[in-house]
Amino acid sequence: MPVSCQRLPTGWFTHDRVDVPNPLAEAPERPERLDTIENHLIALGLDERVKRFECGSAPIGAVLLAHDGAYIERLRLASEGDAHALAAFCEPDTKVGPDTFDAAMKSAGAVTSAVDALMEGRIRNAFCAVRPPGHHAARAEARGFCYINNVAVGALWAVHHHGLRRVAIVDFDVHHCDGTEEIIAGNPAVRLLNVYQWPLYPNRQLTPTPENVVMSPLPAGADGADLEEVLETVWLPALEVWQPELIMVSAGFDAHCEEQLAQLKMKETDYARLTRRLLDAADVLCSGRLVSVLEGGYSVHSLARSAMTHVNMLVMRGQHPAGE
Ligand SMILES: [Zn+2]
């Protein structure tokens, strides 16, 4: 590992639209999620230990690596109130409002900015504090509170813009990342490793499983020991074989035991252990290059505690920005 990596900070990538209301008033994917995370960041003093980036929209060329152009145009028109375009967004929990396109483009922009900063050697690793989330968004369909697949856009941007040949995406959100799976299926430059509760929303996965995807479903009631077994027996060996040049993380914290939407039993210490092991793998395999992207987590207090546990691990691998 280059010595200079040791002195770089963790980047905190966000944008000015993370507080837009969900078009569905009663949706658990709501502004309080990010508000609570930001409050915990300050309470723990971590805001002074990360380097903050306020990001604009992703380059349209990056978004089109993961999505159909007609779909993105439909999303833009629906956000402007076009009735015909609005009618195309059918999932009951994934409605489009006037701020949706802007917020979704900026969430993806936070991730491409994080990839850029990492590849240009300006940060050690990154956490993207974004909403809306992305991992259910398919190439031409919004679903599960997701419109643009942030992590897929970032991974494909790393491949096409930065010339990486091997990128790994690991996803520990409690829900299967059906959108990410669809977008990267068969892509020789990307490997997807995902652990999730099964059966549970979205109850949809490709058959047969694509060669570049490793699925690790867990039954309701599974806990941190089960997660660790997946990590040690499936993920870490797969990463060692794949030799990624960058590890992207779809960091959903809705497998926490306090979540009402699912039945896994993870605790903060489990997220800490998982994060530490992924950082260890990144150190060995790819000079510590790791970009983590917020996905789900709807019990706001356990979400914020878990996210801070995760971010604290990232920060401990970097250094105070003032020390640059
Ligand atoms: Zn989820």
XYZ file of C-alpha atoms and ligand atoms in Angstrom:
325
model
C 0.000 0.000 0.000
C 1.390 3.443 -0.875
C 2.363 5.331 2.276
C 0.466 8.424 1.029
C -2.846 6.520 1.335
C -2.409 6.535 5.105
C -2.724 10.334 5.265
C -5.898 10.754 3.228
C -9.288 11.486 4.820
C -12.612 9.717 4.516
C -14.869 11.605 2.119
C -18.484 12.352 3.130
C -20.443 12.805 -0.089
C -23.913 14.289 0.036
C -26.065 16.908 -1.729
C -28.536 19.700 -1.091
C -31.659 17.658 -1.897
C -31.400 14.842 0.661
C -34.182 16.541 2.612
C -36.843 16.508 -0.099
C -40.062 14.850 1.051
C -41.003 11.438 -0.242
C -43.867 11.866 -2.740
C -45.671 9.196 -0.718
C -46.328 10.940 2.602
C -46.447 7.802 4.733
C -43.360 6.146 3.191
C -40.669 5.064 5.672
C -38.054 6.389 3.226
C -38.225 9.967 4.509
C -35.995 13.000 5.186
C -35.631 12.172 8.898
C -33.335 9.310 7.919
C -30.577 11.611 6.699
C -31.342 14.261 9.297
C -30.784 11.757 12.097
C -27.604 10.456 10.492
C -26.215 13.995 10.203
C -27.108 14.700 13.852
C -25.274 11.584 15.007
C -22.296 12.537 12.841
C -22.063 15.835 14.733
C -22.776 14.331 18.150
C -19.869 11.926 17.724
C -17.523 14.599 16.380
C -17.144 12.653 13.159
C -18.192 15.681 11.114
C -14.784 17.169 11.942
C -12.966 14.010 10.924
C -14.440 13.567 7.433
C -13.904 15.740 4.375
C -17.293 16.954 3.231
C -18.304 17.142 -0.442
C -21.595 18.767 -1.525
C -22.276 17.217 -4.904
C -24.179 18.128 -8.031
C -25.928 15.863 -10.523
C -24.139 12.878 -11.984
C -22.879 13.286 -15.550
C -25.702 12.065 -17.773
C -23.185 9.818 -19.515
C -22.558 8.059 -16.204
C -26.264 7.538 -15.526
C -26.782 6.128 -19.011
C -24.195 3.436 -18.310
C -26.761 1.877 -15.979
C -30.110 3.087 -17.320
C -32.042 3.384 -20.564
C -32.140 6.923 -21.909
C -35.898 6.781 -22.480
C -36.448 5.819 -18.841
C -34.305 8.701 -17.536
C -36.168 11.123 -19.800
C -39.468 9.722 -18.493
C -38.268 10.282 -14.917
C -37.355 13.878 -15.764
C -40.692 14.562 -17.426
C -42.634 12.918 -14.588
C -40.846 15.174 -12.095
C -42.034 18.126 -14.164
C -45.590 16.851 -13.786
C -46.090 15.319 -17.232
C -49.163 13.141 -16.757
C -48.209 10.583 -19.382
C -44.754 10.111 -17.865
C -46.149 9.980 -14.328
C -48.458 7.135 -15.319
C -45.432 4.982 -16.114
C -44.346 4.877 -12.457
C -46.538 2.064 -11.262
C -45.011 0.786 -8.012
C -47.174 2.036 -5.145
C -44.177 2.938 -2.946
C -42.115 4.628 -5.675
C -44.069 7.671 -6.770
C -42.483 10.633 -8.496
C -42.704 14.182 -7.155
C -41.348 17.520 -8.386
C -37.985 17.008 -6.627
C -37.463 13.349 -7.505
C -35.353 13.731 -10.649
C -33.070 16.353 -9.124
C -32.564 14.408 -5.883
C -31.979 11.110 -7.698
C -29.481 12.656 -10.129
C -27.607 14.248 -7.221
C -27.537 10.988 -5.257
C -25.912 9.339 -8.257
C -23.673 12.411 -8.553
C -22.451 11.945 -4.998
C -21.327 8.437 -5.906
C -19.580 9.373 -9.157
C -17.907 12.254 -7.288
C -16.734 9.821 -4.619
C -15.317 7.483 -7.263
C -13.569 10.433 -8.929
C -12.068 11.696 -5.667
C -10.897 8.225 -4.719
C -9.377 7.480 -8.102
C -7.673 10.885 -8.152
C -6.094 10.175 -4.779
C -7.885 12.938 -2.860
C -9.526 10.688 -0.245
C -8.778 7.376 1.435
C -12.336 5.983 1.242
C -15.867 7.366 1.025
C -19.346 7.282 2.465
C -22.186 8.616 0.318
C -24.953 9.937 2.593
C -27.721 10.042 0.029
C -31.394 9.620 -0.534
C -33.205 8.486 -2.513
C -31.465 5.117 -2.315
C -30.769 3.128 -5.455
C -30.263 -0.614 -5.332
C -33.798 -1.642 -6.380
C -33.783 0.638 -9.433
C -33.551 -1.419 -12.613
C -32.307 -0.326 -16.022
C -35.724 1.018 -16.990
C -37.844 0.832 -13.857
C -38.134 2.652 -10.522
C -39.016 0.465 -7.558
C -38.574 0.090 -3.819
C -38.049 3.845 -3.145
C -35.268 3.799 -5.796
C -35.101 5.686 -9.115
C -31.459 5.717 -10.212
C -29.166 2.882 -9.165
C -26.452 4.891 -7.447
C -24.030 2.060 -6.746
C -24.341 0.582 -10.246
C -23.763 4.012 -11.792
C -20.662 4.433 -9.619
C -19.280 0.985 -10.426
C -19.815 1.393 -14.170
C -18.361 4.912 -14.028
C -15.240 3.470 -12.411
C -14.969 0.965 -15.251
C -15.764 3.225 -18.196
C -14.383 6.573 -17.041
C -11.466 5.466 -14.890
C -10.574 2.331 -16.824
C -10.872 -0.182 -13.999
C -11.124 -3.792 -15.117
C -12.502 -5.361 -11.930
C -14.967 -3.725 -9.533
C -16.755 -5.542 -6.716
C -20.120 -4.480 -5.327
C -21.032 -5.881 -1.915
C -24.583 -5.323 -0.671
C -25.666 -6.025 2.924
C -29.056 -4.305 2.867
C -31.728 -6.665 4.195
C -33.490 -6.570 0.821
C -32.127 -8.327 -2.260
C -30.637 -5.781 -4.687
C -32.741 -6.817 -7.654
C -31.989 -3.645 -9.609
C -28.227 -3.873 -9.198
C -28.336 -7.545 -10.135
C -30.268 -6.812 -13.322
C -28.000 -3.957 -14.398
C -24.658 -5.678 -13.876
C -25.735 -9.222 -14.887
C -23.173 -10.616 -17.318
C -20.865 -7.599 -17.062
C -17.333 -9.048 -17.073
C -15.911 -6.063 -15.157
C -18.258 -6.207 -12.147
C -18.883 -8.830 -9.467
C -21.871 -8.553 -7.119
C -21.909 -10.211 -3.701
C -25.113 -9.793 -1.757
C -26.593 -11.025 1.497
C -30.252 -10.482 2.276
C -33.315 -11.937 3.970
C -35.238 -14.430 1.866
C -38.135 -14.519 1.329
C -38.742 -10.795 1.624
C -39.428 -7.875 -0.722
C -38.707 -7.747 -3.641
C -38.939 -11.564 -3.893
C -37.504 -11.265 -7.359
C -34.178 -12.611 -8.569
C -32.768 -13.702 -11.886
C -32.849 -17.400 -12.757
C -30.343 -18.804 -13.269
C -28.161 -16.586 -11.125
C -25.757 -14.660 -13.397
C -22.167 -15.902 -13.321
C -20.922 -12.606 -11.917
C -23.379 -12.601 -8.992
C -23.010 -14.446 -5.671
C -26.253 -14.675 -3.689
C -26.281 -15.376 0.049
C -29.906 -15.449 1.238
C -30.521 -15.680 4.992
C -33.720 -16.857 6.705
C -35.736 -14.664 9.054
C -34.084 -14.618 12.467
C -30.520 -14.854 11.176
C -28.057 -12.809 13.227
C -24.537 -11.473 13.220
C -22.989 -14.926 13.452
C -24.761 -15.895 10.235
C -23.574 -12.698 8.566
C -20.023 -13.388 9.680
C -20.206 -16.900 8.247
C -21.224 -15.469 4.859
C -18.413 -12.959 5.105
C -15.726 -15.480 6.000
C -16.809 -18.420 3.842
C -18.261 -16.681 0.779
C -17.409 -12.987 0.435
C -13.767 -12.842 1.449
C -12.749 -15.896 -0.616
C -14.710 -14.526 -3.600
C -13.014 -11.131 -3.287
C -9.611 -12.776 -3.089
C -10.296 -14.700 -6.296
C -11.753 -11.654 -8.077
C -8.955 -9.266 -7.043
C -11.086 -6.097 -7.363
C -9.427 -2.749 -8.033
C -12.268 -1.024 -6.150
C -14.849 -2.247 -3.638
C -18.235 -0.517 -3.735
C -20.601 -1.132 -0.814
C -24.387 -0.926 -0.896
C -24.740 -0.111 2.785
C -28.305 -0.660 3.909
C -28.800 -0.932 7.656
C -32.306 -2.408 7.648
C -31.091 -5.855 8.747
C -30.803 -4.317 12.230
C -32.805 -6.052 14.971
C -34.842 -2.888 15.656
C -36.187 -2.685 12.102
C -39.887 -3.351 11.681
C -39.740 -4.033 7.928
C -37.622 -7.197 8.199
C -36.673 -9.951 10.622
C -32.889 -10.186 10.693
C -31.072 -9.531 13.970
C -27.964 -7.494 13.239
C -26.497 -5.133 15.799
C -24.058 -2.247 15.591
C -21.153 -4.527 16.533
C -21.993 -6.754 13.568
C -21.791 -3.786 11.192
C -18.512 -2.756 12.785
C -17.001 -6.212 12.299
C -18.277 -6.455 8.732
C -16.924 -3.013 7.849
C -13.534 -3.733 9.406
C -13.192 -6.964 7.455
C -14.185 -5.286 4.179
C -11.642 -2.535 4.829
C -9.016 -5.178 5.574
C -9.841 -6.833 2.248
C -9.659 -3.478 0.447
C -6.271 -2.769 2.038
C -4.892 -6.081 0.836
C -6.541 -6.144 -2.591
C -6.869 -2.557 -3.816
C -4.888 -0.048 -1.741
C -7.882 0.502 0.539
C -10.156 1.771 -2.241
C -13.718 1.511 -0.885
C -16.796 3.611 -1.660
C -19.820 2.979 0.542
C -23.287 4.126 -0.525
C -26.266 4.408 1.805
C -29.213 2.237 0.804
C -32.023 1.306 3.244
C -32.592 1.603 6.979
C -35.926 2.934 8.194
C -35.853 2.750 11.977
C -34.092 6.093 12.106
C -32.258 5.669 15.414
C -30.801 2.239 14.689
C -30.066 3.466 11.152
C -28.059 6.413 12.447
C -26.202 4.383 15.099
C -25.361 1.664 12.574
C -24.282 4.127 9.880
C -22.023 5.900 12.393
C -20.454 2.607 13.437
C -19.756 1.961 9.766
C -18.419 5.477 9.078
C -16.259 5.442 12.193
C -14.520 2.350 10.838
C -13.898 4.146 7.535
C -12.550 7.212 9.343
C -10.179 5.159 11.474
C -8.472 4.017 8.245
C -7.945 7.614 7.155
C -6.867 10.706 8.997
C -8.186 14.066 10.137
C -8.476 16.401 7.089
C -6.586 19.066 9.032
C -3.620 16.753 9.058
C -3.336 16.787 5.293
Zn -33.575 -2.429 2.231
